[in-house]
Amino acid sequence: MALTEKSKNMTPDTSQEKDFQNIIGNLLRYGVWTALSVAALGGIVYLLHHGQEIEDYSVFIEKDKNIFEVIATIYQGLIQGKGDSIIFSGIILLFLTPVFRVLLSLFSFLLEKDYLYVVITAIVIGIIILSISFGFSH
């Protein structure tokens, strides 16, 4: 009897954990598909407007910008319907998909009251924020 009572008590936690794992899996799956769709749409728009142009690769101009300038430029391009900005927004969505997974994991660990993993996940989030904020191209 004690064994069945114990297994009944473990079922809700395991069920909640499986639900959270399904949510995280779906986040990754649909995040990648959404990013791919946005980038593909941007590629189509870009080719419709610039498909006949010949690109000159003999000159390379390095454009060092921080992430906030890049996002502002992409946002302005999205408002104007530029294909390259739509492609870049798809790339940013692809980048943000695992970041959202880490944030969702933090929330999951908080619900499970697993504070060691909360601290580890918070450190990972801190590293991501620092690398985005102070990242350099060189």
Tab-separated table of N, CA and C in Angstrom:
chain	number	residue	atom	x	y	z
A	1	MET	N	0.811	-1.193	0.000
A	1	MET	CA	0.000	0.000	0.000
A	1	MET	C	0.854	1.256	0.000
A	2	ALA	N	1.944	1.235	0.770
A	2	ALA	CA	2.776	2.430	0.865
A	2	ALA	C	3.416	2.740	-0.489
A	3	LEU	N	3.728	1.723	-1.248
A	3	LEU	CA	4.358	1.927	-2.554
A	3	LEU	C	3.400	2.589	-3.530
A	4	THR	N	2.134	2.171	-3.530
A	4	THR	CA	1.167	2.784	-4.447
A	4	THR	C	0.853	4.218	-4.040
A	5	GLU	N	0.840	4.495	-2.738
A	5	GLU	CA	0.610	5.864	-2.301
A	5	GLU	C	1.763	6.762	-2.733
A	6	LYS	N	2.969	6.234	-2.642
A	6	LYS	CA	4.140	7.006	-3.042
A	6	LYS	C	4.117	7.265	-4.546
A	7	SER	N	3.753	6.265	-5.331
A	7	SER	CA	3.719	6.459	-6.779
A	7	SER	C	2.600	7.412	-7.180
A	8	LYS	N	1.485	7.422	-6.432
A	8	LYS	CA	0.416	8.385	-6.710
A	8	LYS	C	0.880	9.805	-6.418
A	9	ASN	N	1.665	9.959	-5.368
A	9	ASN	CA	2.170	11.282	-5.019
A	9	ASN	C	3.190	11.784	-6.037
A	10	MET	N	3.910	10.901	-6.682
A	10	MET	CA	4.931	11.303	-7.645
A	10	MET	C	4.323	11.628	-9.008
A	11	THR	N	3.158	11.148	-9.300
A	11	THR	CA	2.560	11.322	-10.624
A	11	THR	C	2.335	12.786	-11.000
A	12	PRO	N	1.776	13.643	-10.130
A	12	PRO	CA	1.552	15.029	-10.546
A	12	PRO	C	2.840	15.764	-10.883
A	13	ASP	N	3.912	15.559	-10.087
A	13	ASP	CA	5.174	16.213	-10.374
A	13	ASP	C	5.735	15.743	-11.705
A	14	THR	N	5.701	14.454	-11.956
A	14	THR	CA	6.208	13.902	-13.198
A	14	THR	C	5.368	14.383	-14.370
A	15	SER	N	4.077	14.448	-14.183
A	15	SER	CA	3.194	14.927	-15.240
A	15	SER	C	3.469	16.396	-15.543
A	16	GLN	N	3.649	17.197	-14.507
A	16	GLN	CA	3.952	18.617	-14.705
A	16	GLN	C	5.305	18.784	-15.379
A	17	GLU	N	6.268	17.968	-14.993
A	17	GLU	CA	7.600	18.032	-15.600
A	17	GLU	C	7.542	17.650	-17.078
A	18	LYS	N	6.761	16.611	-17.407
A	18	LYS	CA	6.611	16.214	-18.808
A	18	LYS	C	5.915	17.301	-19.612
A	19	ASP	N	4.916	17.946	-19.009
A	19	ASP	CA	4.238	19.051	-19.688
A	19	ASP	C	5.212	20.170	-19.993
A	20	PHE	N	6.064	20.498	-19.027
A	20	PHE	CA	7.034	21.560	-19.242
A	20	PHE	C	8.050	21.165	-20.305
A	21	GLN	N	8.459	19.894	-20.308
A	21	GLN	CA	9.393	19.434	-21.334
A	21	GLN	C	8.753	19.507	-22.716
A	22	ASN	N	7.458	19.194	-22.797
A	22	ASN	CA	6.739	19.325	-24.076
A	22	ASN	C	6.669	20.779	-24.520
A	23	ILE	N	6.422	21.684	-23.573
A	23	ILE	CA	6.372	23.105	-23.909
A	23	ILE	C	7.734	23.576	-24.421
A	24	ILE	N	8.800	23.172	-23.749
A	24	ILE	CA	10.143	23.563	-24.169
A	24	ILE	C	10.471	22.975	-25.539
A	25	GLY	N	10.115	21.716	-25.751
A	25	GLY	CA	10.351	21.092	-27.064
A	25	GLY	C	9.587	21.784	-28.169
A	26	ASN	N	8.330	22.132	-27.886
A	26	ASN	CA	7.529	22.848	-28.882
A	26	ASN	C	8.069	24.243	-29.131
A	27	LEU	N	8.562	24.898	-28.091
A	27	LEU	CA	9.172	26.217	-28.267
A	27	LEU	C	10.345	26.136	-29.234
A	28	LEU	N	11.196	25.158	-29.042
A	28	LEU	CA	12.350	25.006	-29.934
A	28	LEU	C	11.904	24.652	-31.353
A	29	ARG	N	10.986	23.721	-31.458
A	29	ARG	CA	10.517	23.277	-32.771
A	29	ARG	C	9.853	24.411	-33.537
A	30	TYR	N	8.875	25.057	-32.905
A	30	TYR	CA	8.139	26.113	-33.597
A	30	TYR	C	8.975	27.382	-33.757
A	31	GLY	N	9.898	27.611	-32.832
A	31	GLY	CA	10.790	28.759	-32.972
A	31	GLY	C	11.677	28.642	-34.199
A	32	VAL	N	12.218	27.453	-34.420
A	32	VAL	CA	13.068	27.238	-35.596
A	32	VAL	C	12.241	27.335	-36.875
A	33	TRP	N	11.060	26.750	-36.878
A	33	TRP	CA	10.212	26.815	-38.072
A	33	TRP	C	9.761	28.247	-38.361
A	34	THR	N	9.451	28.998	-37.311
A	34	THR	CA	9.057	30.394	-37.502
A	34	THR	C	10.224	31.208	-38.056
A	35	ALA	N	11.404	31.018	-37.486
A	35	ALA	CA	12.584	31.740	-37.971
A	35	ALA	C	12.879	31.380	-39.424
A	36	LEU	N	12.768	30.109	-39.759
A	36	LEU	CA	12.994	29.665	-41.134
A	36	LEU	C	11.975	30.277	-42.085
A	37	SER	N	10.731	30.316	-41.670
A	37	SER	CA	9.677	30.891	-42.515
A	37	SER	C	9.886	32.383	-42.740
A	38	VAL	N	10.236	33.097	-41.679
A	38	VAL	CA	10.476	34.536	-41.808
A	38	VAL	C	11.668	34.798	-42.724
A	39	ALA	N	12.755	34.051	-42.531
A	39	ALA	CA	13.939	34.242	-43.376
A	39	ALA	C	13.632	33.884	-44.831
A	40	ALA	N	12.861	32.827	-45.071
A	40	ALA	CA	12.497	32.446	-46.442
A	40	ALA	C	11.627	33.523	-47.084
A	41	LEU	N	10.682	34.052	-46.331
A	41	LEU	CA	9.849	35.145	-46.837
A	41	LEU	C	10.720	36.353	-47.183
A	42	GLY	N	11.668	36.668	-46.305
A	42	GLY	CA	12.592	37.766	-46.581
A	42	GLY	C	13.428	37.513	-47.820
A	43	GLY	N	13.832	36.267	-48.026
A	43	GLY	CA	14.593	35.927	-49.231
A	43	GLY	C	13.780	36.135	-50.495
A	44	ILE	N	12.525	35.771	-50.432
A	44	ILE	CA	11.638	35.971	-51.596
A	44	ILE	C	11.465	37.459	-51.876
A	45	VAL	N	11.203	38.243	-50.833
A	45	VAL	CA	11.029	39.690	-51.007
A	45	VAL	C	12.318	40.309	-51.552
A	46	TYR	N	13.456	39.884	-51.004
A	46	TYR	CA	14.739	40.425	-51.465
A	46	TYR	C	14.977	40.104	-52.933
A	47	LEU	N	14.718	38.871	-53.330
A	47	LEU	CA	14.927	38.488	-54.726
A	47	LEU	C	13.964	39.198	-55.669
A	48	LEU	N	12.748	39.467	-55.211
A	48	LEU	CA	11.801	40.204	-56.048
A	48	LEU	C	12.295	41.621	-56.341
A	49	HIS	N	12.957	42.231	-55.372
A	49	HIS	CA	13.422	43.606	-55.550
A	49	HIS	C	14.849	43.699	-56.096
A	50	HIS	N	15.685	42.710	-55.821
A	50	HIS	CA	17.104	42.795	-56.185
A	50	HIS	C	17.589	41.594	-56.986
A	51	GLY	N	16.690	40.835	-57.548
A	51	GLY	CA	17.068	39.608	-58.239
A	51	GLY	C	17.905	39.816	-59.487
A	52	GLN	N	17.780	40.947	-60.123
A	52	GLN	CA	18.516	41.203	-61.369
A	52	GLN	C	19.844	41.906	-61.132
A	53	GLU	N	20.127	42.329	-59.911
A	53	GLU	CA	21.367	43.050	-59.621
A	53	GLU	C	22.545	42.091	-59.584
A	54	ILE	N	23.692	42.595	-59.974
A	54	ILE	CA	24.939	41.830	-59.896
A	54	ILE	C	25.742	42.396	-58.737
A	55	GLU	N	26.109	41.543	-57.828
A	55	GLU	CA	26.820	41.963	-56.625
A	55	GLU	C	28.303	42.105	-56.921
A	56	ASP	N	28.919	43.179	-56.417
A	56	ASP	CA	30.347	43.429	-56.601
A	56	ASP	C	31.080	42.981	-55.339
A	57	TYR	N	31.803	41.877	-55.440
A	57	TYR	CA	32.533	41.345	-54.293
A	57	TYR	C	33.996	41.755	-54.297
A	58	SER	N	34.387	42.657	-55.181
A	58	SER	CA	35.791	43.072	-55.231
A	58	SER	C	36.137	44.033	-54.104
A	59	VAL	N	35.135	44.696	-53.521
A	59	VAL	CA	35.361	45.639	-52.435
A	59	VAL	C	34.555	45.175	-51.222
A	60	PHE	N	35.245	45.092	-50.091
A	60	PHE	CA	34.575	44.691	-48.854
A	60	PHE	C	34.595	45.865	-47.889
A	61	ILE	N	33.449	46.252	-47.415
A	61	ILE	CA	33.332	47.339	-46.452
A	61	ILE	C	32.860	46.740	-45.131
A	62	GLU	N	33.710	46.858	-44.127
A	62	GLU	CA	33.356	46.322	-42.811
A	62	GLU	C	32.501	47.349	-42.084
A	63	LYS	N	31.372	46.902	-41.588
A	63	LYS	CA	30.448	47.791	-40.890
A	63	LYS	C	30.354	47.350	-39.434
A	64	ASP	N	31.201	47.934	-38.592
A	64	ASP	CA	31.159	47.613	-37.167
A	64	ASP	C	30.057	48.403	-36.490
A	65	LYS	N	29.058	47.688	-36.002
A	65	LYS	CA	27.960	48.304	-35.273
A	65	LYS	C	27.681	47.456	-34.051
A	66	ASN	N	27.216	48.099	-32.989
A	66	ASN	CA	26.817	47.285	-31.848
A	66	ASN	C	25.423	46.720	-32.104
A	67	ILE	N	25.001	45.816	-31.263
A	67	ILE	CA	23.765	45.073	-31.494
A	67	ILE	C	22.540	45.979	-31.511
A	68	PHE	N	22.591	47.051	-30.726
A	68	PHE	CA	21.437	47.943	-30.659
A	68	PHE	C	21.274	48.742	-31.952
A	69	GLU	N	22.378	49.145	-32.558
A	69	GLU	CA	22.315	49.827	-33.852
A	69	GLU	C	21.805	48.872	-34.932
A	70	VAL	N	22.259	47.641	-34.876
A	70	VAL	CA	21.827	46.641	-35.858
A	70	VAL	C	20.322	46.412	-35.742
A	71	ILE	N	19.839	46.262	-34.526
A	71	ILE	CA	18.401	46.024	-34.324
A	71	ILE	C	17.590	47.228	-34.780
A	72	ALA	N	18.077	48.441	-34.505
A	72	ALA	CA	17.366	49.645	-34.955
A	72	ALA	C	17.317	49.703	-36.486
A	73	THR	N	18.426	49.343	-37.140
A	73	THR	CA	18.470	49.333	-38.607
A	73	THR	C	17.513	48.279	-39.171
A	74	ILE	N	17.494	47.112	-38.553
A	74	ILE	CA	16.593	46.048	-39.003
A	74	ILE	C	15.141	46.479	-38.819
A	75	TYR	N	14.845	47.102	-37.698
A	75	TYR	CA	13.478	47.564	-37.434
A	75	TYR	C	13.030	48.578	-38.490
A	76	GLN	N	13.901	49.537	-38.818
A	76	GLN	CA	13.565	50.525	-39.848
A	76	GLN	C	13.353	49.839	-41.200
A	77	GLY	N	14.181	48.848	-41.507
A	77	GLY	CA	14.025	48.102	-42.753
A	77	GLY	C	12.747	47.284	-42.792
A	78	LEU	N	12.346	46.746	-41.642
A	78	LEU	CA	11.083	45.997	-41.581
A	78	LEU	C	9.895	46.900	-41.862
A	79	ILE	N	9.945	48.103	-41.307
A	79	ILE	CA	8.861	49.057	-41.551
A	79	ILE	C	8.766	49.376	-43.046
A	80	GLN	N	9.916	49.446	-43.710
A	80	GLN	CA	9.946	49.756	-45.136
A	80	GLN	C	9.730	48.521	-46.008
A	81	GLY	N	9.691	47.335	-45.415
A	81	GLY	CA	9.466	46.105	-46.170
A	81	GLY	C	10.680	45.622	-46.931
A	82	LYS	N	11.876	45.924	-46.441
A	82	LYS	CA	13.109	45.490	-47.108
A	82	LYS	C	13.349	44.010	-46.844
A	83	GLY	N	13.691	43.298	-47.911
A	83	GLY	CA	13.899	41.856	-47.811
A	83	GLY	C	15.064	41.472	-46.924
A	84	ASP	N	16.169	42.232	-46.994
A	84	ASP	CA	17.326	41.886	-46.169
A	84	ASP	C	17.020	42.062	-44.679
A	85	SER	N	16.197	43.033	-44.339
A	85	SER	CA	15.807	43.214	-42.940
A	85	SER	C	14.902	42.080	-42.462
A	86	ILE	N	14.067	41.585	-43.354
A	86	ILE	CA	13.211	40.448	-42.996
A	86	ILE	C	14.072	39.209	-42.776
A	87	ILE	N	15.080	39.019	-43.624
A	87	ILE	CA	16.004	37.885	-43.447
A	87	ILE	C	16.719	38.004	-42.105
A	88	PHE	N	17.234	39.200	-41.790
A	88	PHE	CA	17.940	39.396	-40.527
A	88	PHE	C	17.023	39.185	-39.331
A	89	SER	N	15.753	39.574	-39.451
A	89	SER	CA	14.833	39.334	-38.340
A	89	SER	C	14.606	37.834	-38.145
A	90	GLY	N	14.602	37.062	-39.229
A	90	GLY	CA	14.528	35.611	-39.106
A	90	GLY	C	15.742	35.042	-38.397
A	91	ILE	N	16.916	35.608	-38.698
A	91	ILE	CA	18.148	35.165	-38.027
A	91	ILE	C	18.098	35.515	-36.544
A	92	ILE	N	17.590	36.701	-36.223
A	92	ILE	CA	17.465	37.082	-34.815
A	92	ILE	C	16.475	36.173	-34.100
A	93	LEU	N	15.370	35.832	-34.760
A	93	LEU	CA	14.420	34.885	-34.161
A	93	LEU	C	15.079	33.527	-33.909
A	94	LEU	N	15.914	33.106	-34.850
A	94	LEU	CA	16.627	31.838	-34.674
A	94	LEU	C	17.572	31.911	-33.480
A	95	PHE	N	18.223	33.056	-33.314
A	95	PHE	CA	19.110	33.254	-32.170
A	95	PHE	C	18.328	33.289	-30.861
A	96	LEU	N	17.166	33.916	-30.870
A	96	LEU	CA	16.389	34.068	-29.639
A	96	LEU	C	15.690	32.781	-29.193
A	97	THR	N	15.516	31.837	-30.094
A	97	THR	CA	14.823	30.594	-29.740
A	97	THR	C	15.494	29.864	-28.572
A	98	PRO	N	16.801	29.582	-28.614
A	98	PRO	CA	17.400	28.923	-27.441
A	98	PRO	C	17.485	29.833	-26.221
A	99	VAL	N	17.535	31.151	-26.429
A	99	VAL	CA	17.535	32.073	-25.290
A	99	VAL	C	16.200	31.963	-24.549
A	100	PHE	N	15.100	31.915	-25.314
A	100	PHE	CA	13.794	31.728	-24.680
A	100	PHE	C	13.716	30.373	-23.982
A	101	ARG	N	14.396	29.386	-24.519
A	101	ARG	CA	14.413	28.063	-23.889
A	101	ARG	C	15.090	28.132	-22.531
A	102	VAL	N	16.191	28.892	-22.449
A	102	VAL	CA	16.889	29.048	-21.173
A	102	VAL	C	16.003	29.796	-20.178
A	103	LEU	N	15.315	30.832	-20.645
A	103	LEU	CA	14.402	31.572	-19.759
A	103	LEU	C	13.258	30.682	-19.274
A	104	LEU	N	12.728	29.867	-20.160
A	104	LEU	CA	11.653	28.950	-19.785
A	104	LEU	C	12.166	27.888	-18.807
A	105	SER	N	13.404	27.453	-18.987
A	105	SER	CA	14.003	26.498	-18.051
A	105	SER	C	14.155	27.124	-16.671
A	106	LEU	N	14.535	28.398	-16.633
A	106	LEU	CA	14.642	29.093	-15.351
A	106	LEU	C	13.299	29.087	-14.634
A	107	PHE	N	12.253	29.397	-15.370
A	107	PHE	CA	10.907	29.382	-14.791
A	107	PHE	C	10.537	27.976	-14.316
A	108	SER	N	10.896	26.969	-15.097
A	108	SER	CA	10.604	25.584	-14.730
A	108	SER	C	11.329	25.199	-13.442
A	109	PHE	N	12.601	25.579	-13.341
A	109	PHE	CA	13.368	25.250	-12.137
A	109	PHE	C	12.830	25.987	-10.916
A	110	LEU	N	12.331	27.204	-11.127
A	110	LEU	CA	11.722	27.926	-10.009
A	110	LEU	C	10.461	27.213	-9.524
A	111	LEU	N	9.641	26.732	-10.460
A	111	LEU	CA	8.433	26.006	-10.069
A	111	LEU	C	8.764	24.707	-9.346
A	112	GLU	N	9.837	24.052	-9.781
A	112	GLU	CA	10.248	22.794	-9.152
A	112	GLU	C	11.016	23.032	-7.852
A	113	LYS	N	11.344	24.290	-7.564
A	113	LYS	CA	12.119	24.673	-6.380
A	113	LYS	C	13.487	23.992	-6.373
A	114	ASP	N	14.082	23.884	-7.551
A	114	ASP	CA	15.418	23.323	-7.707
A	114	ASP	C	16.397	24.497	-7.812
A	115	TYR	N	16.788	25.015	-6.651
A	115	TYR	CA	17.498	26.289	-6.590
A	115	TYR	C	18.924	26.221	-7.117
A	116	LEU	N	19.543	25.065	-7.087
A	116	LEU	CA	20.882	24.946	-7.675
A	116	LEU	C	20.813	25.226	-9.176
A	117	TYR	N	19.836	24.631	-9.850
A	117	TYR	CA	19.688	24.861	-11.284
A	117	TYR	C	19.165	26.262	-11.590
A	118	VAL	N	18.435	26.857	-10.660
A	118	VAL	CA	18.008	28.250	-10.829
A	118	VAL	C	19.241	29.147	-10.878
A	119	VAL	N	20.175	28.920	-9.957
A	119	VAL	CA	21.403	29.725	-9.920
A	119	VAL	C	22.227	29.500	-11.184
A	120	ILE	N	22.398	28.249	-11.587
A	120	ILE	CA	23.182	27.944	-12.788
A	120	ILE	C	22.540	28.574	-14.020
A	121	THR	N	21.233	28.463	-14.138
A	121	THR	CA	20.526	29.037	-15.289
A	121	THR	C	20.596	30.555	-15.258
A	122	ALA	N	20.508	31.152	-14.087
A	122	ALA	CA	20.625	32.608	-13.967
A	122	ALA	C	22.020	33.071	-14.396
A	123	ILE	N	23.045	32.301	-14.065
A	123	ILE	CA	24.407	32.633	-14.500
A	123	ILE	C	24.496	32.564	-16.021
A	124	VAL	N	23.906	31.541	-16.621
A	124	VAL	CA	23.906	31.419	-18.084
A	124	VAL	C	23.190	32.612	-18.719
A	125	ILE	N	22.053	33.007	-18.156
A	125	ILE	CA	21.323	34.162	-18.677
A	125	ILE	C	22.168	35.423	-18.534
A	126	GLY	N	22.851	35.568	-17.413
A	126	GLY	CA	23.742	36.713	-17.224
A	126	GLY	C	24.850	36.757	-18.259
A	127	ILE	N	25.434	35.607	-18.559
A	127	ILE	CA	26.488	35.534	-19.576
A	127	ILE	C	25.936	35.913	-20.943
A	128	ILE	N	24.747	35.439	-21.255
A	128	ILE	CA	24.127	35.785	-22.541
A	128	ILE	C	23.888	37.288	-22.628
A	129	ILE	N	23.363	37.882	-21.568
A	129	ILE	CA	23.087	39.321	-21.573
A	129	ILE	C	24.385	40.113	-21.702
A	130	LEU	N	25.414	39.710	-20.970
A	130	LEU	CA	26.701	40.406	-21.077
A	130	LEU	C	27.296	40.280	-22.476
A	131	SER	N	27.222	39.106	-23.055
A	131	SER	CA	27.820	38.920	-24.365
A	131	SER	C	27.052	39.677	-25.448
A	132	ILE	N	25.744	39.808	-25.290
A	132	ILE	CA	24.962	40.597	-26.242
A	132	ILE	C	25.244	42.084	-26.055
A	133	SER	N	25.278	42.525	-24.813
A	133	SER	CA	25.440	43.952	-24.525
A	133	SER	C	26.833	44.470	-24.844
A	134	PHE	N	27.838	43.685	-24.514
A	134	PHE	CA	29.219	44.169	-24.662
A	134	PHE	C	30.000	43.402	-25.714
A	135	GLY	N	29.297	42.682	-26.575
A	135	GLY	CA	29.974	41.898	-27.595
A	135	GLY	C	30.603	42.796	-28.650
A	136	PHE	N	31.734	42.357	-29.142
A	136	PHE	CA	32.434	43.083	-30.184
A	136	PHE	C	32.588	42.179	-31.389
A	137	SER	N	32.749	42.799	-32.544
A	137	SER	CA	32.869	42.003	-33.753
A	137	SER	C	34.266	41.425	-33.908
A	138	HIS	N	35.225	41.917	-33.142
A	138	HIS	CA	36.617	41.418	-33.257
A	138	HIS	C	36.989	40.700	-31.996
